mmCIF file of C-alpha atoms in Angstrom:
data_model
loop_
_atom_site.group_PDB
_atom_site.id
_atom_site.type_symbol
_atom_site.label_atom_id
_atom_site.label_comp_id
_atom_site.label_asym_id
_atom_site.label_seq_id
_atom_site.Cartn_x
_atom_site.Cartn_y
_atom_site.Cartn_z
ATOM 1 C CA LYS A 22 139.093 86.300 59.471
ATOM 2 C CA ALA A 23 135.372 87.016 59.581
ATOM 3 C CA GLY A 24 133.180 84.408 61.215
ATOM 4 C CA VAL A 25 129.927 82.914 60.028
ATOM 5 C CA THR A 26 127.302 85.597 59.511
ATOM 6 C CA GLN A 27 123.588 84.933 59.750
ATOM 7 C CA THR A 28 120.862 87.387 58.865
ATOM 8 C CA PRO A 29 118.449 88.467 60.102
ATOM 9 C CA ARG A 30 119.207 87.892 63.788
ATOM 10 C CA TYR A 31 115.594 88.233 64.880
ATOM 11 C CA LEU A 32 112.331 88.109 63.032
ATOM 12 C CA ILE A 33 108.646 87.757 63.753
ATOM 13 C CA LYS A 34 106.217 86.205 61.289
ATOM 14 C CA THR A 35 102.629 85.049 61.386
ATOM 15 C CA ARG A 36 101.285 81.607 60.612
ATOM 16 C CA GLY A 37 101.061 80.869 56.923
ATOM 17 C CA GLN A 38 103.822 83.276 55.907
ATOM 18 C CA GLN A 39 107.182 82.232 54.577
ATOM 19 C CA VAL A 40 110.665 83.191 55.675
ATOM 20 C CA THR A 41 114.131 83.180 54.149
ATOM 21 C CA LEU A 42 117.257 83.081 56.285
ATOM 22 C CA SER A 43 120.757 83.754 55.044
ATOM 23 C CA CYS A 44 124.143 82.366 56.026
ATOM 24 C CA SER A 45 127.565 83.565 54.873
ATOM 25 C CA PRO A 46 130.244 81.005 55.734
ATOM 26 C CA ILE A 47 133.845 81.651 56.634
ATOM 27 C CA SER A 48 135.862 82.482 53.553
ATOM 28 C CA GLY A 49 137.169 79.306 51.955
ATOM 29 C CA HIS A 50 134.638 77.016 53.630
ATOM 30 C CA ARG A 51 132.554 75.094 51.152
ATOM 31 C CA SER A 52 130.251 73.139 53.460
ATOM 32 C CA VAL A 53 127.269 74.782 55.115
ATOM 33 C CA SER A 54 124.889 72.931 57.405
ATOM 34 C CA TRP A 55 121.660 74.167 58.990
ATOM 35 C CA TYR A 56 120.064 73.316 62.319
ATOM 36 C CA GLN A 57 116.862 74.034 64.195
ATOM 37 C CA GLN A 58 117.092 74.419 67.935
ATOM 38 C CA THR A 59 114.086 74.505 70.233
ATOM 39 C CA PRO A 60 114.030 74.245 74.032
ATOM 40 C CA GLY A 61 114.418 70.648 75.071
ATOM 41 C CA GLN A 62 115.071 69.398 71.533
ATOM 42 C CA GLY A 63 118.709 70.214 71.081
ATOM 43 C CA LEU A 64 120.227 70.827 67.683
ATOM 44 C CA GLN A 65 118.235 69.140 64.947
ATOM 45 C CA PHE A 66 119.982 68.750 61.597
ATOM 46 C CA LEU A 67 118.088 70.282 58.686
ATOM 47 C CA PHE A 68 120.404 69.893 55.685
ATOM 48 C CA GLU A 69 123.962 70.206 54.468
ATOM 49 C CA TYR A 70 125.301 71.775 51.286
ATOM 50 C CA PHE A 71 128.647 71.462 49.602
ATOM 51 C CA SER A 72 129.552 73.174 46.351
ATOM 52 C CA GLU A 73 125.899 74.060 45.675
ATOM 53 C CA THR A 74 124.726 70.454 46.175
ATOM 54 C CA GLN A 75 122.570 69.230 49.016
ATOM 55 C CA ARG A 76 124.339 66.149 50.326
ATOM 56 C CA ASN A 77 121.846 65.194 53.008
ATOM 57 C CA LYS A 78 118.801 66.380 54.834
ATOM 58 C CA GLY A 79 117.249 65.693 58.198
ATOM 59 C CA ASN A 80 113.739 64.591 59.038
ATOM 60 C CA PHE A 81 111.866 67.794 58.355
ATOM 61 C CA PRO A 82 108.825 68.355 56.133
ATOM 62 C CA GLY A 83 109.188 69.666 52.603
ATOM 63 C CA ARG A 84 108.254 73.154 53.817
ATOM 64 C CA PHE A 85 111.891 73.457 54.823
ATOM 65 C CA SER A 86 114.209 73.969 51.897
ATOM 66 C CA GLY A 87 117.585 75.449 51.202
ATOM 67 C CA ARG A 88 120.133 76.244 48.597
ATOM 68 C CA GLN A 89 123.757 77.215 48.243
ATOM 69 C CA PHE A 90 125.239 79.681 45.830
ATOM 70 C CA SER A 91 128.523 79.536 43.941
ATOM 71 C CA ASN A 92 130.180 81.777 46.566
ATOM 72 C CA SER A 93 129.151 79.220 49.248
ATOM 73 C CA ARG A 94 126.595 81.532 50.806
ATOM 74 C CA SER A 95 123.462 79.617 51.723
ATOM 75 C CA GLU A 96 119.825 80.366 52.305
ATOM 76 C CA MET A 97 117.089 78.362 53.917
ATOM 77 C CA ASN A 98 113.397 78.898 53.382
ATOM 78 C CA VAL A 99 110.424 77.844 55.436
ATOM 79 C CA SER A 100 107.058 78.126 53.732
ATOM 80 C CA THR A 101 103.586 78.092 55.298
ATOM 81 C CA LEU A 102 104.935 78.820 58.751
ATOM 82 C CA GLU A 103 103.467 77.035 61.750
ATOM 83 C CA LEU A 104 103.653 77.992 65.414
ATOM 84 C CA GLY A 105 106.000 75.059 66.013
ATOM 85 C CA ASP A 106 108.555 76.543 63.634
ATOM 86 C CA SER A 107 109.463 79.117 66.259
ATOM 87 C CA ALA A 108 113.084 78.342 67.016
ATOM 88 C CA LEU A 109 116.678 79.412 66.799
ATOM 89 C CA TYR A 110 118.011 78.534 63.360
ATOM 90 C CA LEU A 111 121.740 78.032 63.216
ATOM 91 C CA CYS A 112 124.083 77.521 60.347
ATOM 92 C CA ALA A 113 127.631 76.234 60.495
ATOM 93 C CA SER A 114 130.443 76.139 57.994
ATOM 94 C CA SER A 115 133.417 73.828 57.685
ATOM 95 C CA GLY A 116 135.909 72.461 55.218
ATOM 96 C CA GLY A 117 138.540 75.083 54.725
ATOM 97 C CA SER A 118 141.970 74.324 53.344
ATOM 98 C CA VAL A 119 142.715 72.408 56.554
ATOM 99 C CA ASN A 120 139.558 70.513 57.435
ATOM 100 C CA THR A 121 139.682 69.573 61.085
ATOM 101 C CA GLY A 122 136.022 68.549 61.174
ATOM 102 C CA GLU A 123 135.285 71.499 63.433
ATOM 103 C CA LEU A 124 132.036 73.301 62.767
ATOM 104 C CA PHE A 125 131.989 77.080 62.964
ATOM 105 C CA PHE A 126 128.555 78.343 63.916
ATOM 106 C CA GLY A 127 126.883 81.655 63.324
ATOM 107 C CA GLU A 128 124.964 83.464 66.046
ATOM 108 C CA GLY A 129 121.677 82.214 64.679
ATOM 109 C CA SER A 130 118.397 83.648 63.479
ATOM 110 C CA ARG A 131 115.678 83.721 66.126
ATOM 111 C CA LEU A 132 112.311 83.138 64.447
ATOM 112 C CA THR A 133 109.059 83.742 66.282
ATOM 113 C CA VAL A 134 105.835 82.650 64.612
ATOM 114 C CA LEU A 135 102.649 84.227 65.954
ATOM 115 C CA SER B 580 120.050 53.944 64.698
ATOM 116 C CA GLN B 581 123.099 55.930 65.763
ATOM 117 C CA LYS B 582 122.552 57.758 69.010
ATOM 118 C CA ILE B 583 124.371 60.339 71.104
ATOM 119 C CA GLU B 584 123.123 60.770 74.640
ATOM 120 C CA GLN B 585 123.982 63.351 77.234
ATOM 121 C CA ASN B 586 122.487 63.870 80.645
ATOM 122 C CA SER B 587 119.675 66.287 79.927
ATOM 123 C CA GLU B 588 119.345 67.281 83.556
ATOM 124 C CA ALA B 589 121.159 70.437 84.583
ATOM 125 C CA LEU B 590 124.331 70.050 86.592
ATOM 126 C CA ASN B 591 124.877 72.501 89.449
ATOM 127 C CA ILE B 592 128.267 72.631 91.152
ATOM 128 C CA GLN B 593 130.102 74.933 93.475
ATOM 129 C CA GLU B 594 132.786 77.262 92.175
ATOM 130 C CA GLY B 595 136.226 75.695 92.384
ATOM 131 C CA LYS B 596 134.980 72.128 92.037
ATOM 132 C CA THR B 597 135.457 69.854 89.017
ATOM 133 C CA ALA B 598 132.483 69.476 86.709
ATOM 134 C CA THR B 599 132.168 66.169 84.850
ATOM 135 C CA LEU B 600 129.802 65.799 81.908
ATOM 136 C CA THR B 601 129.029 62.543 80.126
ATOM 137 C CA CYS B 602 128.454 61.691 76.486
ATOM 138 C CA ASN B 603 127.392 58.148 75.560
ATOM 139 C CA TYR B 604 127.031 56.806 72.047
ATOM 140 C CA THR B 605 125.338 53.677 70.734
ATOM 141 C CA ASN B 606 125.194 51.700 67.509
ATOM 142 C CA TYR B 607 128.395 52.994 65.971
ATOM 143 C CA SER B 608 132.049 53.738 66.553
ATOM 144 C CA PRO B 609 132.900 57.373 65.865
ATOM 145 C CA ALA B 610 136.439 58.132 64.788
ATOM 146 C CA TYR B 611 136.380 61.182 67.062
ATOM 147 C CA LEU B 612 134.113 63.214 69.293
ATOM 148 C CA GLN B 613 133.887 66.967 69.510
ATOM 149 C CA TRP B 614 132.772 69.079 72.435
ATOM 150 C CA TYR B 615 131.105 72.471 72.025
ATOM 151 C CA ARG B 616 130.006 75.169 74.420
ATOM 152 C CA GLN B 617 126.765 77.066 73.831
ATOM 153 C CA ASP B 618 125.653 80.167 75.682
ATOM 154 C CA PRO B 619 121.921 81.069 75.708
ATOM 155 C CA GLY B 620 120.720 82.451 72.383
ATOM 156 C CA ARG B 621 124.098 82.030 70.702
ATOM 157 C CA GLY B 622 125.715 79.530 68.378
ATOM 158 C CA PRO B 623 127.871 76.706 69.760
ATOM 159 C CA VAL B 624 131.613 77.243 69.957
ATOM 160 C CA PHE B 625 134.101 74.425 69.412
ATOM 161 C CA LEU B 626 136.194 73.477 72.448
ATOM 162 C CA LEU B 627 137.979 70.176 71.941
ATOM 163 C CA LEU B 628 138.203 67.183 69.635
ATOM 164 C CA ILE B 629 139.385 63.775 70.823
ATOM 165 C CA ARG B 630 140.159 60.906 68.473
ATOM 166 C CA GLU B 631 139.374 57.257 69.167
ATOM 167 C CA ASN B 632 143.056 56.417 69.600
ATOM 168 C CA GLU B 633 143.527 59.178 72.191
ATOM 169 C CA LYS B 634 142.658 58.322 75.750
ATOM 170 C CA GLU B 635 142.774 61.868 77.020
ATOM 171 C CA LYS B 636 143.132 65.426 75.784
ATOM 172 C CA ARG B 637 143.667 68.624 77.717
ATOM 173 C CA LYS B 638 143.273 72.320 77.058
ATOM 174 C CA GLU B 639 143.837 74.678 79.953
ATOM 175 C CA ARG B 640 141.222 73.707 82.585
ATOM 176 C CA LEU B 641 139.427 71.340 80.208
ATOM 177 C CA LYS B 642 140.032 67.617 79.939
ATOM 178 C CA VAL B 643 138.272 65.127 77.689
ATOM 179 C CA THR B 644 138.521 61.351 77.783
ATOM 180 C CA PHE B 645 137.345 58.796 75.248
ATOM 181 C CA ASP B 646 136.614 55.218 76.272
ATOM 182 C CA THR B 647 135.759 53.116 73.220
ATOM 183 C CA THR B 648 134.998 50.088 75.414
ATOM 184 C CA LEU B 649 132.381 51.943 77.431
ATOM 185 C CA LYS B 650 131.344 53.950 74.352
ATOM 186 C CA GLN B 651 131.641 57.079 76.394
ATOM 187 C CA SER B 652 133.393 60.421 76.520
ATOM 188 C CA LEU B 653 133.804 62.423 79.699
ATOM 189 C CA PHE B 654 134.306 66.187 79.705
ATOM 190 C CA HIS B 655 135.881 67.715 82.808
ATOM 191 C CA ILE B 656 136.230 71.359 83.814
ATOM 192 C CA THR B 657 138.599 71.745 86.747
ATOM 193 C CA ALA B 658 138.546 74.706 89.126
ATOM 194 C CA SER B 659 135.173 75.676 87.678
ATOM 195 C CA GLN B 660 134.090 79.296 87.576
ATOM 196 C CA PRO B 661 130.668 80.947 87.214
ATOM 197 C CA ALA B 662 131.778 82.004 83.707
ATOM 198 C CA ASP B 663 131.846 78.300 82.780
ATOM 199 C CA SER B 664 128.058 78.188 83.132
ATOM 200 C CA ALA B 665 126.692 77.176 79.735
ATOM 201 C CA THR B 666 125.327 74.197 77.838
ATOM 202 C CA TYR B 667 127.927 71.714 76.637
ATOM 203 C CA LEU B 668 127.278 69.598 73.564
ATOM 204 C CA CYS B 669 129.079 66.566 72.252
ATOM 205 C CA ALA B 670 129.082 65.587 68.605
ATOM 206 C CA PRO B 671 130.529 62.738 66.565
ATOM 207 C CA PRO B 672 131.767 63.291 63.011
ATOM 208 C CA PRO B 673 129.022 63.377 60.425
ATOM 209 C CA THR B 674 127.937 60.039 59.095
ATOM 210 C CA GLY B 675 129.148 58.899 55.719
ATOM 211 C CA THR B 676 126.152 60.600 54.201
ATOM 212 C CA TYR B 677 127.036 63.987 55.730
ATOM 213 C CA LYS B 678 124.342 63.899 58.376
ATOM 214 C CA TYR B 679 125.327 65.761 61.523
ATOM 215 C CA ILE B 680 123.925 64.818 64.909
ATOM 216 C CA PHE B 681 124.490 66.394 68.304
ATOM 217 C CA GLY B 682 123.760 65.318 71.819
ATOM 218 C CA THR B 683 120.972 67.233 73.541
ATOM 219 C CA GLY B 684 123.562 68.964 75.683
ATOM 220 C CA THR B 685 124.038 69.276 79.426
ATOM 221 C CA ARG B 686 123.409 72.623 81.086
ATOM 222 C CA LEU B 687 126.088 73.415 83.627
ATOM 223 C CA LYS B 688 125.618 76.037 86.316
ATOM 224 C CA VAL B 689 128.572 76.971 88.489
ATOM 225 C CA LEU B 690 127.459 78.562 91.727
ATOM 226 C CA ALA B 691 129.568 81.309 93.282
#
């Protein structure tokens, strides 16, 4: 069974640009959640999607947005990038036929903003 | 507000010793707690889940306890090895509104 796939793994952008990150969940998982991780800050919850609906979002500005498609794949977008957006962005999927509550994480997308 | 706290200071121990990591929670009563391992630059990997009615759970060299009176979970690695060096995160179930929170994690370094 393939794991959670995130693309791209690494990217470099400049301030003011926008970026789109992609996440393909494990087959059969309908929930996808996104996190930002910076040194010393731990995993910060961005938002969670289930069946194409955002069920909750964390305390991030409106520049951070996401969506989920009918095949459960999800994208997140950050517009007008700032230096402080440099981070590891992780997505996780859950909720297969047997939902144990366990989150399955991808390897992350490392974003550097110059 | 609901809070999960882990010792943010790194824990260094000698190979072969038992490592004990702490996870404290405040302002709610999670039905279970999960523990994850995260290596640098990689996504967390699930290790163990312990429910509120379970006092202790084991998996190979790992042991987790859950004390609802102290509002605390302890994560033990016995006979630790340098390969156990990583950051360990604890996490409650998402809140009723599907908001996921994690502890800041404790970085463990096992010295050979």
